[in-house]
Amino acid sequence: MTAVEHTPRQAQSGPPLGILAVVFTALFLGGIVVSTVMASGVTFPSPFGAPAEILAYFHDHRNAVQTGAFLQFAASVPMSIYAATASARLHSLGIRAPGATIALVGGVLAAAMLALSALLSWVLSRPEVLTVPAVVRALQDLAFATGGTGHVVFLGLLVAGIAVPGLLAGLLPRPLALAGLAVAAVAELSTLTLLVSDAAILLPVARFTALAWLVATGFLLPRTRSNKAVARLSRTGSSTAEEGAA
């Protein structure tokens, strides 16, 4: 019998992370800019604003709301692909710690929250819904909770899931990895928005810095490990094994 030689397959790197990050960031920001322009400079109302102003916005700017919802929903698709690709990339780089899985879970949930918020906003553009003020307020609160706090908190998990192994294994420049940890911390603190309305200022801070960080990381996260990163990862693994034995 002739022995069949199996050639080990090389791990596929997937779509370019940097391009994915640019796409979902551009779509998300485009949704904000385009809807604001269509609404003659009036921005999407805060749920903490005056009820009359909130109702007037949805009555007067239905097309702007619908367009913003469309672009926001579109942004959730490349974001979920980014999360899956980044997690697979970390695994291919030898990361066996929970960080890669945390990045996947955080990114998928962040994309899901963004998509749900977009769909709720789209419902708010329907004329039959606007005839019931209580329904409008309920839907807007849900859109804010999912697209604001819900999305940003899980976006922070995506950032943390990449930043921690990026720091420990030397996969990312140290300043960038530390910045990611700071961004993730602010994102998790934005949970306080559900209790204290003044904490809502944390949402745009965490959201936009996280998007910028994901773009930078998408271009800088390597496809293969350098010798320095391999040595650092080996030392980390040895230290963990020694602690477990002790």
mmCIF file of N, CA and C in Angstrom, residues 78-151:
data_model
loop_
_atom_site.group_PDB
_atom_site.id
_atom_site.type_symbol
_atom_site.label_atom_id
_atom_site.label_comp_id
_atom_site.label_asym_id
_atom_site.label_seq_id
_atom_site.Cartn_x
_atom_site.Cartn_y
_atom_site.Cartn_z
ATOM 1 N N PRO A 78 -20.627 43.964 8.409
ATOM 2 C CA PRO A 78 -19.168 43.848 8.446
ATOM 3 C C PRO A 78 -18.607 43.829 9.867
ATOM 4 N N MET A 79 -19.333 44.393 10.829
ATOM 5 C CA MET A 79 -18.860 44.337 12.217
ATOM 6 C C MET A 79 -18.856 42.901 12.725
ATOM 7 N N SER A 80 -19.901 42.140 12.416
ATOM 8 C CA SER A 80 -19.937 40.744 12.844
ATOM 9 C C SER A 80 -18.856 39.929 12.133
ATOM 10 N N ILE A 81 -18.597 40.249 10.854
ATOM 11 C CA ILE A 81 -17.533 39.553 10.127
ATOM 12 C C ILE A 81 -16.174 39.890 10.728
ATOM 13 N N TYR A 82 -16.002 41.133 11.137
ATOM 14 C CA TYR A 82 -14.754 41.568 11.793
ATOM 15 C C TYR A 82 -14.518 40.747 13.054
ATOM 16 N N ALA A 83 -15.559 40.601 13.871
ATOM 17 C CA ALA A 83 -15.418 39.861 15.121
ATOM 18 C C ALA A 83 -15.010 38.409 14.864
ATOM 19 N N ALA A 84 -15.670 37.771 13.894
ATOM 20 C CA ALA A 84 -15.353 36.375 13.580
ATOM 21 C C ALA A 84 -13.932 36.254 13.030
ATOM 22 N N THR A 85 -13.543 37.186 12.173
ATOM 23 C CA THR A 85 -12.211 37.141 11.568
ATOM 24 C C THR A 85 -11.127 37.414 12.595
ATOM 25 N N ALA A 86 -11.353 38.394 13.472
ATOM 26 C CA ALA A 86 -10.359 38.706 14.499
ATOM 27 C C ALA A 86 -10.177 37.531 15.456
ATOM 28 N N SER A 87 -11.274 36.894 15.842
ATOM 29 C CA SER A 87 -11.176 35.731 16.728
ATOM 30 C C SER A 87 -10.396 34.602 16.056
ATOM 31 N N ALA A 88 -10.706 34.332 14.781
ATOM 32 C CA ALA A 88 -9.980 33.290 14.057
ATOM 33 C C ALA A 88 -8.501 33.652 13.906
ATOM 34 N N ARG A 89 -8.218 34.933 13.675
ATOM 35 C CA ARG A 89 -6.830 35.389 13.537
ATOM 36 C C ARG A 89 -6.060 35.161 14.840
ATOM 37 N N LEU A 90 -6.692 35.482 15.970
ATOM 38 C CA LEU A 90 -6.022 35.273 17.258
ATOM 39 C C LEU A 90 -5.745 33.797 17.487
ATOM 40 N N HIS A 91 -6.703 32.951 17.143
ATOM 41 C CA HIS A 91 -6.489 31.505 17.290
ATOM 42 C C HIS A 91 -5.338 31.037 16.412
ATOM 43 N N SER A 92 -5.281 31.532 15.187
ATOM 44 C CA SER A 92 -4.207 31.118 14.272
ATOM 45 C C SER A 92 -2.843 31.625 14.736
ATOM 46 N N LEU A 93 -2.853 32.685 15.538
ATOM 47 C CA LEU A 93 -1.604 33.225 16.082
ATOM 48 C C LEU A 93 -1.192 32.511 17.365
ATOM 49 N N GLY A 94 -1.960 31.506 17.758
ATOM 50 C CA GLY A 94 -1.584 30.704 18.915
ATOM 51 C C GLY A 94 -2.215 31.117 20.217
ATOM 52 N N ILE A 95 -3.182 32.018 20.177
ATOM 53 C CA ILE A 95 -3.844 32.463 21.400
ATOM 54 C C ILE A 95 -4.865 31.408 21.824
ATOM 55 N N ARG A 96 -4.649 30.820 22.980
ATOM 56 C CA ARG A 96 -5.575 29.820 23.509
ATOM 57 C C ARG A 96 -6.310 30.321 24.744
ATOM 58 N N ALA A 97 -5.992 31.533 25.161
ATOM 59 C CA ALA A 97 -6.660 32.146 26.313
ATOM 60 C C ALA A 97 -8.071 32.577 25.893
ATOM 61 N N PRO A 98 -8.931 32.925 26.874
ATOM 62 C CA PRO A 98 -10.311 33.287 26.556
ATOM 63 C C PRO A 98 -10.464 34.553 25.706
ATOM 64 N N GLY A 99 -9.409 35.339 25.554
ATOM 65 C CA GLY A 99 -9.522 36.606 24.833
ATOM 66 C C GLY A 99 -10.129 36.480 23.449
ATOM 67 N N ALA A 100 -9.709 35.458 22.694
ATOM 68 C CA ALA A 100 -10.217 35.292 21.333
ATOM 69 C C ALA A 100 -11.720 35.023 21.337
ATOM 70 N N THR A 101 -12.181 34.213 22.296
ATOM 71 C CA THR A 101 -13.609 33.918 22.388
ATOM 72 C C THR A 101 -14.392 35.132 22.883
ATOM 73 N N ILE A 102 -13.796 35.882 23.809
ATOM 74 C CA ILE A 102 -14.440 37.101 24.297
ATOM 75 C C ILE A 102 -14.611 38.098 23.157
ATOM 76 N N ALA A 103 -13.602 38.211 22.309
ATOM 77 C CA ALA A 103 -13.696 39.114 21.157
ATOM 78 C C ALA A 103 -14.831 38.686 20.225
ATOM 79 N N LEU A 104 -14.954 37.384 20.010
ATOM 80 C CA LEU A 104 -16.012 36.885 19.128
ATOM 81 C C LEU A 104 -17.392 37.159 19.717
ATOM 82 N N VAL A 105 -17.573 36.795 20.993
ATOM 83 C CA VAL A 105 -18.874 36.986 21.644
ATOM 84 C C VAL A 105 -19.221 38.475 21.717
ATOM 85 N N GLY A 106 -18.257 39.289 22.144
ATOM 86 C CA GLY A 106 -18.499 40.723 22.254
ATOM 87 C C GLY A 106 -18.837 41.351 20.917
ATOM 88 N N GLY A 107 -18.089 40.985 19.878
ATOM 89 C CA GLY A 107 -18.326 41.565 18.570
ATOM 90 C C GLY A 107 -19.660 41.155 17.966
ATOM 91 N N VAL A 108 -20.010 39.878 18.112
ATOM 92 C CA VAL A 108 -21.285 39.407 17.569
ATOM 93 C C VAL A 108 -22.455 40.060 18.301
ATOM 94 N N LEU A 109 -22.358 40.160 19.623
ATOM 95 C CA LEU A 109 -23.439 40.792 20.385
ATOM 96 C C LEU A 109 -23.515 42.296 20.092
ATOM 97 N N ALA A 110 -22.366 42.945 19.914
ATOM 98 C CA ALA A 110 -22.365 44.372 19.568
ATOM 99 C C ALA A 110 -23.044 44.590 18.222
ATOM 100 N N ALA A 111 -22.735 43.718 17.253
ATOM 101 C CA ALA A 111 -23.369 43.825 15.940
ATOM 102 C C ALA A 111 -24.866 43.544 16.031
ATOM 103 N N ALA A 112 -25.238 42.553 16.854
ATOM 104 C CA ALA A 112 -26.656 42.223 17.014
ATOM 105 C C ALA A 112 -27.427 43.374 17.651
ATOM 106 N N MET A 113 -26.835 44.008 18.659
ATOM 107 C CA MET A 113 -27.476 45.149 19.314
ATOM 108 C C MET A 113 -27.628 46.310 18.334
ATOM 109 N N LEU A 114 -26.618 46.532 17.509
ATOM 110 C CA LEU A 114 -26.681 47.611 16.526
ATOM 111 C C LEU A 114 -27.779 47.334 15.496
ATOM 112 N N ALA A 115 -27.860 46.074 15.052
ATOM 113 C CA ALA A 115 -28.887 45.701 14.082
ATOM 114 C C ALA A 115 -30.285 45.841 14.679
ATOM 115 N N LEU A 116 -30.450 45.413 15.936
ATOM 116 C CA LEU A 116 -31.760 45.516 16.581
ATOM 117 C C LEU A 116 -32.164 46.973 16.747
ATOM 118 N N SER A 117 -31.224 47.818 17.138
ATOM 119 C CA SER A 117 -31.512 49.243 17.275
ATOM 120 C C SER A 117 -31.925 49.844 15.938
ATOM 121 N N ALA A 118 -31.260 49.419 14.866
ATOM 122 C CA ALA A 118 -31.595 49.921 13.535
ATOM 123 C C ALA A 118 -33.009 49.507 13.129
ATOM 124 N N LEU A 119 -33.372 48.277 13.417
ATOM 125 C CA LEU A 119 -34.708 47.799 13.060
ATOM 126 C C LEU A 119 -35.787 48.524 13.869
ATOM 127 N N LEU A 120 -35.490 48.786 15.134
ATOM 128 C CA LEU A 120 -36.446 49.540 15.953
ATOM 129 C C LEU A 120 -36.597 50.967 15.426
ATOM 130 N N SER A 121 -35.486 51.551 14.999
ATOM 131 C CA SER A 121 -35.544 52.907 14.428
ATOM 132 C C SER A 121 -36.336 52.908 13.131
ATOM 133 N N TRP A 122 -36.178 51.850 12.347
ATOM 134 C CA TRP A 122 -36.941 51.760 11.101
ATOM 135 C C TRP A 122 -38.442 51.717 11.384
ATOM 136 N N VAL A 123 -38.822 50.982 12.420
ATOM 137 C CA VAL A 123 -40.235 50.935 12.810
ATOM 138 C C VAL A 123 -40.730 52.333 13.174
ATOM 139 N N LEU A 124 -39.851 53.126 13.779
ATOM 140 C CA LEU A 124 -40.226 54.493 14.158
ATOM 141 C C LEU A 124 -40.454 55.392 12.941
ATOM 142 N N SER A 125 -40.051 54.945 11.771
ATOM 143 C CA SER A 125 -40.286 55.749 10.564
ATOM 144 C C SER A 125 -41.625 55.432 9.913
ATOM 145 N N ARG A 126 -42.346 54.453 10.438
ATOM 146 C CA ARG A 126 -43.627 54.065 9.865
ATOM 147 C C ARG A 126 -44.735 55.008 10.331
ATOM 148 N N PRO A 127 -45.514 55.560 9.411
ATOM 149 C CA PRO A 127 -46.528 56.558 9.783
ATOM 150 C C PRO A 127 -47.592 56.023 10.735
ATOM 151 N N GLU A 128 -47.964 54.747 10.608
ATOM 152 C CA GLU A 128 -49.006 54.208 11.483
ATOM 153 C C GLU A 128 -48.553 54.110 12.935
ATOM 154 N N VAL A 129 -47.246 53.979 13.154
ATOM 155 C CA VAL A 129 -46.723 53.906 14.518
ATOM 156 C C VAL A 129 -46.753 55.281 15.184
ATOM 157 N N LEU A 130 -46.540 56.323 14.387
ATOM 158 C CA LEU A 130 -46.415 57.674 14.925
ATOM 159 C C LEU A 130 -47.728 58.233 15.462
ATOM 160 N N THR A 131 -48.802 57.529 15.264
ATOM 161 C CA THR A 131 -50.097 58.014 15.770
ATOM 162 C C THR A 131 -50.300 57.698 17.250
ATOM 163 N N VAL A 132 -49.404 56.898 17.816
ATOM 164 C CA VAL A 132 -49.526 56.515 19.236
ATOM 165 C C VAL A 132 -48.273 56.999 19.970
ATOM 166 N N PRO A 133 -48.328 58.137 20.658
ATOM 167 C CA PRO A 133 -47.149 58.706 21.314
ATOM 168 C C PRO A 133 -46.472 57.744 22.284
ATOM 169 N N ALA A 134 -47.246 56.971 23.037
ATOM 170 C CA ALA A 134 -46.651 56.052 24.008
ATOM 171 C C ALA A 134 -45.804 54.985 23.314
ATOM 172 N N VAL A 135 -46.254 54.534 22.152
ATOM 173 C CA VAL A 135 -45.496 53.534 21.398
ATOM 174 C C VAL A 135 -44.201 54.136 20.866
ATOM 175 N N VAL A 136 -44.283 55.379 20.403
ATOM 176 C CA VAL A 136 -43.084 56.063 19.902
ATOM 177 C C VAL A 136 -42.027 56.160 20.990
ATOM 178 N N ARG A 137 -42.430 56.567 22.173
ATOM 179 C CA ARG A 137 -41.470 56.691 23.278
ATOM 180 C C ARG A 137 -40.889 55.338 23.668
ATOM 181 N N ALA A 138 -41.712 54.304 23.691
ATOM 182 C CA ALA A 138 -41.229 52.972 24.064
ATOM 183 C C ALA A 138 -40.217 52.459 23.040
ATOM 184 N N LEU A 139 -40.536 52.645 21.777
ATOM 185 C CA LEU A 139 -39.631 52.190 20.726
ATOM 186 C C LEU A 139 -38.325 52.972 20.736
ATOM 187 N N GLN A 140 -38.422 54.275 20.987
ATOM 188 C CA GLN A 140 -37.193 55.067 21.018
ATOM 189 C C GLN A 140 -36.313 54.676 22.196
ATOM 190 N N ASP A 141 -36.935 54.418 23.346
ATOM 191 C CA ASP A 141 -36.160 53.958 24.505
ATOM 192 C C ASP A 141 -35.453 52.646 24.201
ATOM 193 N N LEU A 142 -36.156 51.727 23.525
ATOM 194 C CA LEU A 142 -35.549 50.446 23.160
ATOM 195 C C LEU A 142 -34.422 50.639 22.147
ATOM 196 N N ALA A 143 -34.625 51.549 21.191
ATOM 197 C CA ALA A 143 -33.586 51.821 20.207
ATOM 198 C C ALA A 143 -32.342 52.399 20.875
ATOM 199 N N PHE A 144 -32.550 53.265 21.860
ATOM 200 C CA PHE A 144 -31.422 53.850 22.589
ATOM 201 C C PHE A 144 -30.726 52.803 23.450
ATOM 202 N N ALA A 145 -31.503 51.993 24.155
ATOM 203 C CA ALA A 145 -30.911 50.996 25.058
ATOM 204 C C ALA A 145 -30.079 49.973 24.292
ATOM 205 N N THR A 146 -30.551 49.573 23.117
ATOM 206 C CA THR A 146 -29.819 48.571 22.347
ATOM 207 C C THR A 146 -28.663 49.189 21.558
ATOM 208 N N GLY A 147 -28.927 50.282 20.860
ATOM 209 C CA GLY A 147 -27.892 50.909 20.050
ATOM 210 C C GLY A 147 -26.934 51.772 20.839
ATOM 211 N N GLY A 148 -27.327 52.149 22.061
ATOM 212 C CA GLY A 148 -26.459 52.944 22.923
ATOM 213 C C GLY A 148 -25.724 52.057 23.897
ATOM 214 N N THR A 149 -26.313 51.858 25.061
ATOM 215 C CA THR A 149 -25.652 51.094 26.113
ATOM 216 C C THR A 149 -25.345 49.666 25.692
ATOM 217 N N GLY A 150 -26.356 48.958 25.152
ATOM 218 C CA GLY A 150 -26.134 47.569 24.781
ATOM 219 C C GLY A 150 -25.015 47.397 23.771
ATOM 220 N N HIS A 151 -25.029 48.195 22.727
ATOM 221 C CA HIS A 151 -24.009 48.094 21.685
ATOM 222 C C HIS A 151 -22.628 48.471 22.207
#
